[in-house]
Amino acid sequence: MITLLEQALQGNIVPRPPVWIMRQAGRFLPKYRELQERYPFFTRIRTPELASQISRMPVDVLGVDAAIIFSDILVVPDALGCPVTMEAGAGPRLPHPIRTMHDVEQLVRLPAAESLGYVSDAIRLTRSELSDSVPVIGFAGAPWTILCYMVEGKGSKDWELAKRFLLEQPQAASRLLDLITDQTIDYLRMQHQAGASAVQVFDSWAAALSPSMYQTWMMPLWTRIVSSLADIPLIVYARGAHVGIDNIASLGSVAVGLDWSIEAAQARMLVPSHTLQGNLDPVMLFADHDTIRKTTIQLIHDLGVQRTIINLGHGILPTTPVDAARVFIDTVKNYT
Ligand code: 1CP
């Protein structure tokens, strides 16, 4: 049976849009917090039973229309030979950042099935435990966002080193981006083969680049990703790149993920015939329940029922009340 999410991605006529929440698995649910105390981050990700358990939590607790596999975008640098650690409160650290061509040359790309097979195992297990009631969404970071972390070695406000790497060492940057792109294509295909019905690519730091640098450096990589994965439902989420959403849509048959900095109705005007996903401001879930209901219904009106996936415009905030998330989900599910 084809799920509501897959219908919306294919552009089939649906009675209501599907709904899920970015970062629904590993952030705000009390049961997740318990596992967070008991197991280190990468243990949670690399143990299929734990990853599957975490992925299924929002399906059980909130009744979302899709499970996203519990993992992180930074498993890719790790797989390429640039190790990643995660310290509670401090965020990700890459103790051997990539700063020169020599550093790029030390990286090794193995088949995803070899270096990231644990993600396949987690997806397969999640699919079978959900007994196909809702689909599983796979994901990866976009090449630019992954390069950001590999060059900086940690999070950053302005990604100065990453941007300078493009300008000062274009050959090394180009080689690194190609390596990440190849790995990402192989990795997303592997996730689809393991049972992910759709995959989302997160370009969380797209807005750090000017539109012209984004166009020159990143659009050719997006073209390669979209054409290599033409048979797989793909959601492209480039945060802060809202001025370029028609550009992203022109890549082909992709769904376009919206962040909350663009009016939903305006996005629908710019991108009339692709599936759009988004884009409630995550902080709206701190409003009273009536306001959440009204804003959510307005969002459905603005995006339209067809070719729409209702979501937040970025990850759910860790302190969000579970009840508020449930009101958001139920409003979409009860929409007629
Ligand atoms: O112990 C913990 O709980 C650590 C927090 C955590 C979690 C739960 C991190 C560290 N990553 C994750 C999981 C994760 N990351 C998922 C799984 C699904 C889910 O939680 O529902 C997903 C989809 C991601 C994606 C991700 N990781 C992005 C892109 C999405 C976005 O929010 O823009 C990014 C940028 C990351 C990097 C990352 N991993 C973790 C942190 C704290 C960060 C951001 C660091 C920074 O701000 O630079």
GROMACS .gro file of C-alpha atoms and ligand atoms in nm:
model
  384
    1MET     CA    1   0.000   0.000   0.000
    2ILE     CA    2   0.129   0.344  -0.087
    3THR     CA    3   0.149   0.576   0.213
    4LEU     CA    4   0.016   0.931   0.236
    5LEU     CA    5   0.370   1.073   0.233
    6GLU     CA    6   0.455   0.886  -0.086
    7GLN     CA    7   0.128   1.003  -0.246
    8ALA     CA    8   0.206   1.365  -0.162
    9LEU     CA    9   0.559   1.324  -0.300
   10GLN     CA   10   0.424   1.174  -0.623
   11GLY     CA   11   0.165   1.448  -0.658
   12ASN     CA   12  -0.133   1.212  -0.628
   13ILE     CA   13  -0.466   1.349  -0.502
   14VAL     CA   14  -0.484   1.313  -0.121
   15PRO     CA   15  -0.763   1.379   0.131
   16ARG     CA   16  -0.524   1.576   0.357
   17PRO     CA   17  -0.152   1.649   0.360
   18PRO     CA   18   0.083   1.417   0.552
   19VAL     CA   19   0.264   1.563   0.854
   20TRP     CA   20   0.591   1.496   1.034
   21ILE     CA   21   0.834   1.714   1.231
   22MET     CA   22   1.199   1.783   1.160
   23ARG     CA   23   1.411   1.651   1.448
   24GLN     CA   24   1.110   1.470   1.589
   25ALA     CA   25   1.313   1.166   1.693
   26GLY     CA   26   1.606   1.279   1.898
   27ARG     CA   27   1.522   1.599   2.072
   28PHE     CA   28   1.221   1.667   2.284
   29LEU     CA   29   1.051   1.342   2.379
   30PRO     CA   30   1.102   1.246   2.746
   31LYS     CA   31   1.166   0.883   2.652
   32TYR     CA   32   1.450   0.994   2.424
   33ARG     CA   33   1.600   1.193   2.709
   34GLU     CA   34   1.615   0.872   2.912
   35LEU     CA   35   1.812   0.689   2.643
   36GLN     CA   36   2.034   0.996   2.604
   37GLU     CA   37   2.144   0.954   2.966
   38ARG     CA   38   2.211   0.583   2.930
   39TYR     CA   39   2.402   0.559   2.599
   40PRO     CA   40   2.660   0.781   2.426
   41PHE     CA   41   2.544   0.953   2.107
   42PHE     CA   42   2.724   0.733   1.856
   43THR     CA   43   2.619   0.419   2.043
   44ARG     CA   44   2.257   0.527   1.999
   45ILE     CA   45   2.321   0.578   1.628
   46ARG     CA   46   2.530   0.266   1.560
   47THR     CA   47   2.310   0.020   1.751
   48PRO     CA   48   2.021  -0.064   1.516
   49GLU     CA   49   1.791  -0.164   1.806
   50LEU     CA   50   1.842   0.176   1.976
   51ALA     CA   51   1.822   0.378   1.654
   52SER     CA   52   1.504   0.195   1.558
   53GLN     CA   53   1.350   0.241   1.902
   54ILE     CA   54   1.421   0.618   1.888
   55SER     CA   55   1.292   0.650   1.529
   56ARG     CA   56   0.962   0.487   1.626
   57MET     CA   57   0.898   0.703   1.936
   58PRO     CA   58   0.729   0.995   1.756
   59VAL     CA   59   0.507   0.751   1.565
   60ASP     CA   60   0.385   0.600   1.893
   61VAL     CA   61   0.368   0.922   2.096
   62LEU     CA   62   0.248   1.173   1.835
   63GLY     CA   63   0.104   0.968   1.549
   64VAL     CA   64   0.316   1.138   1.280
   65ASP     CA   65   0.281   1.016   0.921
   66ALA     CA   66   0.650   0.927   0.882
   67ALA     CA   67   0.944   0.813   1.092
   68ILE     CA   68   1.282   0.971   1.024
   69ILE     CA   69   1.570   0.736   1.088
   70PHE     CA   70   1.766   0.832   1.398
   71SER     CA   71   2.119   0.918   1.286
   72ASP     CA   72   2.316   1.235   1.217
   73ILE     CA   73   2.446   1.412   0.909
   74LEU     CA   74   2.799   1.385   1.056
   75VAL     CA   75   2.823   1.008   1.008
   76VAL     CA   76   2.943   1.095   0.656
   77PRO     CA   77   3.266   1.278   0.754
   78ASP     CA   78   3.332   0.996   0.997
   79ALA     CA   79   3.286   0.737   0.719
   80LEU     CA   80   3.531   0.933   0.500
   81GLY     CA   81   3.802   0.911   0.767
   82CYS     CA   82   3.748   1.244   0.943
   83PRO     CA   83   3.640   1.134   1.292
   84VAL     CA   84   3.357   1.305   1.480
   85THR     CA   85   3.290   1.318   1.853
   86MET     CA   86   2.979   1.447   2.025
   87GLU     CA   87   3.008   1.594   2.370
   88ALA     CA   88   2.693   1.663   2.568
   89GLY     CA   89   2.614   2.032   2.553
   90ALA     CA   90   2.915   2.113   2.334
   91GLY     CA   91   2.786   1.977   2.003
   92PRO     CA   92   2.997   1.802   1.739
   93ARG     CA   93   3.377   1.815   1.729
   94LEU     CA   94   3.602   1.699   1.444
   95PRO     CA   95   3.949   1.687   1.597
   96HIS     CA   96   4.128   1.653   1.259
   97PRO     CA   97   3.967   1.920   1.038
   98ILE     CA   98   4.038   1.938   0.664
   99ARG     CA   99   4.245   2.246   0.584
  100THR     CA  100   4.472   2.155   0.290
  101MET     CA  101   4.485   1.942  -0.027
  102HIS     CA  102   4.706   1.704   0.168
  103ASP     CA  103   4.425   1.661   0.424
  104VAL     CA  104   4.174   1.594   0.144
  105GLU     CA  105   4.407   1.331  -0.005
  106GLN     CA  106   4.413   1.139   0.322
  107LEU     CA  107   4.035   1.080   0.310
  108VAL     CA  108   3.911   0.743   0.184
  109ARG     CA  109   3.575   0.669   0.032
  110LEU     CA  110   3.449   0.315   0.084
  111PRO     CA  111   3.117   0.180  -0.045
  112ALA     CA  112   2.842   0.310   0.187
  113ALA     CA  113   2.736  -0.049   0.251
  114GLU     CA  114   3.076  -0.101   0.414
  115SER     CA  115   3.129   0.225   0.603
  116LEU     CA  116   2.766   0.307   0.688
  117GLY     CA  117   2.601  -0.035   0.685
  118TYR     CA  118   2.471   0.021   1.039
  119VAL     CA  119   2.230   0.282   0.900
  120SER     CA  120   2.091   0.022   0.655
  121ASP     CA  121   2.045  -0.220   0.942
  122ALA     CA  122   1.863   0.045   1.147
  123ILE     CA  123   1.632   0.133   0.855
  124ARG     CA  124   1.553  -0.232   0.783
  125LEU     CA  125   1.473  -0.298   1.147
  126THR     CA  126   1.259   0.017   1.177
  127ARG     CA  127   1.063  -0.073   0.865
  128SER     CA  128   0.989  -0.420   0.991
  129GLU     CA  129   0.897  -0.303   1.344
  130LEU     CA  130   0.660  -0.042   1.200
  131SER     CA  131   0.514  -0.319   0.982
  132ASP     CA  132   0.484  -0.065   0.701
  133SER     CA  133   0.218   0.143   0.882
  134VAL     CA  134   0.416   0.461   0.814
  135PRO     CA  135   0.715   0.515   0.585
  136VAL     CA  136   1.074   0.571   0.696
  137ILE     CA  137   1.254   0.883   0.576
  138GLY     CA  138   1.631   0.862   0.528
  139PHE     CA  139   1.858   1.166   0.518
  140ALA     CA  140   2.203   1.315   0.467
  141GLY     CA  141   2.368   1.655   0.485
  142ALA     CA  142   2.424   1.846   0.161
  143PRO     CA  143   2.787   1.868   0.043
  144TRP     CA  144   2.823   2.232   0.151
  145THR     CA  145   2.692   2.173   0.505
  146ILE     CA  146   2.917   1.867   0.544
  147LEU     CA  147   3.219   2.062   0.414
  148CYS     CA  148   3.140   2.334   0.671
  149TYR     CA  149   3.189   2.090   0.961
  150MET     CA  150   3.488   1.911   0.802
  151VAL     CA  151   3.678   2.237   0.753
  152GLU     CA  152   3.579   2.421   1.070
  153GLY     CA  153   3.598   2.115   1.296
  154LYS     CA  154   3.290   2.233   1.487
  155GLY     CA  155   2.983   2.451   1.454
  156SER     CA  156   3.029   2.817   1.361
  157LYS     CA  157   2.823   3.135   1.335
  158ASP     CA  158   2.959   3.258   1.001
  159TRP     CA  159   3.156   2.956   0.863
  160GLU     CA  160   3.445   3.187   0.777
  161LEU     CA  161   3.704   2.911   0.740
  162ALA     CA  162   3.476   2.700   0.522
  163LYS     CA  163   3.400   2.995   0.292
  164ARG     CA  164   3.765   3.092   0.274
  165PHE     CA  165   3.852   2.733   0.186
  166LEU     CA  166   3.639   2.769  -0.131
  167LEU     CA  167   3.807   3.098  -0.222
  168GLU     CA  168   4.166   3.035  -0.116
  169GLN     CA  169   4.198   2.666  -0.208
  170PRO     CA  170   3.941   2.607  -0.484
  171GLN     CA  171   4.106   2.290  -0.610
  172ALA     CA  172   4.112   2.126  -0.271
  173ALA     CA  173   3.758   2.247  -0.200
  174SER     CA  174   3.632   2.114  -0.529
  175ARG     CA  175   3.793   1.777  -0.468
  176LEU     CA  176   3.646   1.759  -0.118
  177LEU     CA  177   3.297   1.854  -0.241
  178ASP     CA  178   3.315   1.589  -0.514
  179LEU     CA  179   3.419   1.326  -0.263
  180ILE     CA  180   3.134   1.419  -0.026
  181THR     CA  181   2.886   1.428  -0.317
  182ASP     CA  182   2.986   1.080  -0.438
  183GLN     CA  183   2.963   0.943  -0.086
  184THR     CA  184   2.625   1.109  -0.031
  185ILE     CA  185   2.473   0.971  -0.351
  186ASP     CA  186   2.591   0.621  -0.265
  187TYR     CA  187   2.472   0.662   0.096
  188LEU     CA  188   2.122   0.787   0.003
  189ARG     CA  189   2.078   0.507  -0.251
  190MET     CA  190   2.179   0.256   0.015
  191GLN     CA  191   1.917   0.402   0.253
  192HIS     CA  192   1.650   0.374  -0.016
  193GLN     CA  193   1.748   0.014  -0.086
  194ALA     CA  194   1.723  -0.062   0.285
  195GLY     CA  195   1.364   0.063   0.290
  196ALA     CA  196   1.364   0.444   0.318
  197SER     CA  197   1.063   0.554   0.109
  198ALA     CA  198   1.203   0.905   0.067
  199VAL     CA  199   1.526   1.084   0.156
  200GLN     CA  200   1.581   1.442   0.271
  201VAL     CA  201   1.902   1.633   0.211
  202PHE     CA  202   1.970   1.905   0.470
  203ASP     CA  203   2.166   2.209   0.359
  204SER     CA  204   2.143   2.374   0.698
  205TRP     CA  205   2.409   2.636   0.626
  206ALA     CA  206   2.310   2.726   0.269
  207ALA     CA  207   2.252   3.088   0.373
  208ALA     CA  208   2.616   3.131   0.475
  209LEU     CA  209   2.702   3.157   0.104
  210SER     CA  210   2.600   3.447  -0.120
  211PRO     CA  211   2.351   3.350  -0.393
  212SER     CA  212   2.624   3.375  -0.657
  213MET     CA  213   2.870   3.155  -0.467
  214TYR     CA  214   2.592   2.908  -0.397
  215GLN     CA  215   2.503   2.905  -0.766
  216THR     CA  216   2.862   2.855  -0.882
  217TRP     CA  217   2.971   2.599  -0.628
  218MET     CA  218   2.666   2.413  -0.512
  219MET     CA  219   2.405   2.402  -0.788
  220PRO     CA  220   2.617   2.172  -1.010
  221LEU     CA  221   2.647   1.931  -0.716
  222TRP     CA  222   2.270   1.944  -0.657
  223THR     CA  223   2.219   1.869  -1.026
  224ARG     CA  224   2.443   1.566  -0.992
  225ILE     CA  225   2.264   1.445  -0.677
  226VAL     CA  226   1.915   1.491  -0.822
  227SER     CA  227   1.998   1.327  -1.157
  228SER     CA  228   2.180   1.035  -0.993
  229LEU     CA  229   1.884   0.970  -0.762
  230ALA     CA  230   1.605   1.047  -1.012
  231ASP     CA  231   1.420   0.728  -0.916
  232ILE     CA  232   1.413   0.810  -0.542
  233PRO     CA  233   1.169   1.061  -0.382
  234LEU     CA  234   1.393   1.345  -0.267
  235ILE     CA  235   1.323   1.639  -0.035
  236VAL     CA  236   1.571   1.926  -0.071
  237TYR     CA  237   1.589   2.149   0.237
  238ALA     CA  238   1.826   2.443   0.193
  239ARG     CA  239   1.777   2.656   0.501
  240GLY     CA  240   1.777   3.032   0.444
  241ALA     CA  241   1.803   2.990   0.067
  242HIS     CA  242   1.442   3.095   0.029
  243VAL     CA  243   1.518   3.343  -0.250
  244GLY     CA  244   1.635   3.046  -0.451
  245ILE     CA  245   1.352   2.799  -0.399
  246ASP     CA  246   1.239   2.827  -0.762
  247ASN     CA  247   1.600   2.751  -0.855
  248ILE     CA  248   1.591   2.440  -0.639
  249ALA     CA  249   1.258   2.336  -0.790
  250SER     CA  250   1.412   2.371  -1.136
  251LEU     CA  251   1.650   2.088  -1.047
  252GLY     CA  252   1.373   1.848  -1.144
  253SER     CA  253   1.129   1.624  -0.971
  254VAL     CA  254   1.213   1.711  -0.611
  255ALA     CA  255   1.008   1.820  -0.313
  256VAL     CA  256   1.122   2.156  -0.178
  257GLY     CA  257   1.165   2.194   0.197
  258LEU     CA  258   1.083   2.543   0.326
  259ASP     CA  259   1.224   2.711   0.632
  260TRP     CA  260   1.000   2.951   0.824
  261SER     CA  261   1.156   3.269   0.686
  262ILE     CA  262   0.936   3.259   0.375
  263GLU     CA  263   0.558   3.314   0.362
  264ALA     CA  264   0.399   2.981   0.270
  265ALA     CA  265   0.163   3.146   0.018
  266GLN     CA  266   0.455   3.321  -0.151
  267ALA     CA  267   0.648   2.992  -0.169
  268ARG     CA  268   0.346   2.829  -0.332
  269MET     CA  269   0.334   3.108  -0.588
  270LEU     CA  270   0.704   3.071  -0.668
  271VAL     CA  271   0.683   2.692  -0.685
  272PRO     CA  272   0.335   2.600  -0.810
  273SER     CA  273   0.384   2.245  -0.932
  274HIS     CA  274   0.629   2.076  -0.695
  275THR     CA  275   0.559   1.924  -0.358
  276LEU     CA  276   0.641   2.174  -0.082
  277GLN     CA  277   0.726   2.081   0.275
  278GLY     CA  278   0.708   2.313   0.574
  279ASN     CA  279   0.709   2.554   0.735
  280LEU     CA  280   0.559   2.648   1.073
  281ASP     CA  281   0.801   2.846   1.289
  282PRO     CA  282   0.908   2.596   1.561
  283VAL     CA  283   0.848   2.860   1.826
  284MET     CA  284   0.475   2.863   1.735
  285LEU     CA  285   0.447   2.541   1.936
  286PHE     CA  286   0.485   2.756   2.248
  287ALA     CA  287   0.162   2.945   2.164
  288ASP     CA  288  -0.172   2.844   2.320
  289HIS     CA  289  -0.339   2.542   2.159
  290ASP     CA  290  -0.602   2.746   1.980
  291THR     CA  291  -0.337   2.960   1.812
  292ILE     CA  292  -0.146   2.648   1.709
  293ARG     CA  293  -0.463   2.507   1.550
  294LYS     CA  294  -0.545   2.830   1.365
  295THR     CA  295  -0.190   2.884   1.240
  296THR     CA  296  -0.165   2.524   1.121
  297ILE     CA  297  -0.493   2.544   0.929
  298GLN     CA  298  -0.379   2.872   0.773
  299LEU     CA  299  -0.057   2.699   0.668
  300ILE     CA  300  -0.256   2.423   0.495
  301HIS     CA  301  -0.461   2.688   0.315
  302ASP     CA  302  -0.149   2.876   0.208
  303LEU     CA  303   0.036   2.570   0.075
  304GLY     CA  304  -0.276   2.391  -0.047
  305VAL     CA  305  -0.385   2.036   0.037
  306GLN     CA  306  -0.227   1.881  -0.274
  307ARG     CA  307   0.149   1.845  -0.319
  308THR     CA  308   0.207   1.951   0.040
  309ILE     CA  309   0.381   1.794   0.339
  310ILE     CA  310   0.314   1.981   0.661
  311ASN     CA  311   0.620   2.022   0.884
  312LEU     CA  312   0.798   2.284   1.091
  313GLY     CA  313   1.033   2.526   0.917
  314HIS     CA  314   1.330   2.388   1.115
  315GLY     CA  315   1.394   2.133   1.390
  316ILE     CA  316   1.155   2.118   1.684
  317LEU     CA  317   1.299   2.301   1.986
  318PRO     CA  318   1.416   2.073   2.270
  319THR     CA  319   1.188   2.239   2.530
  320THR     CA  320   0.867   2.208   2.321
  321PRO     CA  321   0.574   2.069   2.524
  322VAL     CA  322   0.470   1.727   2.390
  323ASP     CA  323   0.102   1.831   2.406
  324ALA     CA  324   0.165   2.123   2.173
  325ALA     CA  325   0.333   1.898   1.916
  326ARG     CA  326   0.033   1.667   1.940
  327VAL     CA  327  -0.209   1.957   1.874
  328PHE     CA  328  -0.006   2.045   1.562
  329ILE     CA  329  -0.013   1.685   1.433
  330ASP     CA  330  -0.380   1.628   1.519
  331THR     CA  331  -0.488   1.950   1.348
  332VAL     CA  332  -0.339   1.824   1.021
  333LYS     CA  333  -0.473   1.471   1.065
  334ASN     CA  334  -0.827   1.596   1.136
  335TYR     CA  335  -0.824   1.844   0.849
  336THR     CA  336  -1.115   1.804   0.609
  3371CP     O1  337   2.282   1.351   2.235
  3371CP     C1  338   2.210   1.416   2.158
  3371CP     O2  339   2.087   1.406   2.163
  3371CP     C2  340   2.282   1.512   2.068
  3371CP     C3  341   2.194   1.597   1.985
  3371CP     C4  342   2.180   1.547   1.842
  3371CP     C5  343   2.077   1.468   1.788
  3371CP     C6  344   1.962   1.407   1.859
  3371CP     C7  345   2.269   1.573   1.738
  3371CP     C8  346   2.395   1.645   1.752
  3371CP     N1  347   2.222   1.513   1.622
  3371CP     C9  348   2.104   1.447   1.649
  3371CP    C10  349   2.023   1.367   1.555
  3371CP    C11  350   1.990   1.423   1.423
  3371CP     N2  351   2.059   1.522   1.358
  3371CP    C12  352   1.883   1.381   1.338
  3371CP    C13  353   1.797   1.260   1.367
  3371CP    C14  354   1.653   1.270   1.362
  3371CP    C15  355   1.588   1.349   1.469
  3371CP     O3  356   1.654   1.397   1.563
  3371CP     O4  357   1.468   1.358   1.457
  3371CP    C16  358   1.885   1.463   1.225
  3371CP    C17  359   1.789   1.462   1.108
  3371CP    C18  360   1.996   1.549   1.238
  3371CP    C19  361   2.036   1.646   1.136
  3371CP    C20  362   2.144   1.739   1.163
  3371CP     N3  363   2.257   1.724   1.243
  3371CP    C21  364   2.156   1.866   1.100
  3371CP    C22  365   2.062   1.917   0.994
  3371CP    C23  366   1.931   1.961   1.046
  3371CP    C24  367   1.925   2.095   1.108
  3371CP     O5  368   1.878   2.101   1.224
  3371CP     O6  369   1.961   2.195   1.045
  3371CP    C25  370   2.271   1.929   1.148
  3371CP    C26  371   2.322   2.066   1.111
  3371CP    C27  372   2.335   1.839   1.237
  3371CP    C28  373   2.463   1.858   1.307
  3371CP    C29  374   2.449   1.844   1.452
  3371CP     N4  375   2.439   1.726   1.518
  3371CP    C30  376   2.416   1.748   1.650
  3371CP    C31  377   2.415   1.888   1.672
  3371CP    C32  378   2.399   1.955   1.804
  3371CP    C33  379   2.431   1.947   1.546
  3371CP    C34  380   2.427   2.096   1.514
  3371CP    C35  381   2.551   2.163   1.556
  3371CP    C36  382   2.557   2.308   1.508
  3371CP     O7  383   2.465   2.384   1.543
  3371CP     O8  384   2.650   2.343   1.436
   0.00000   0.00000   0.00000
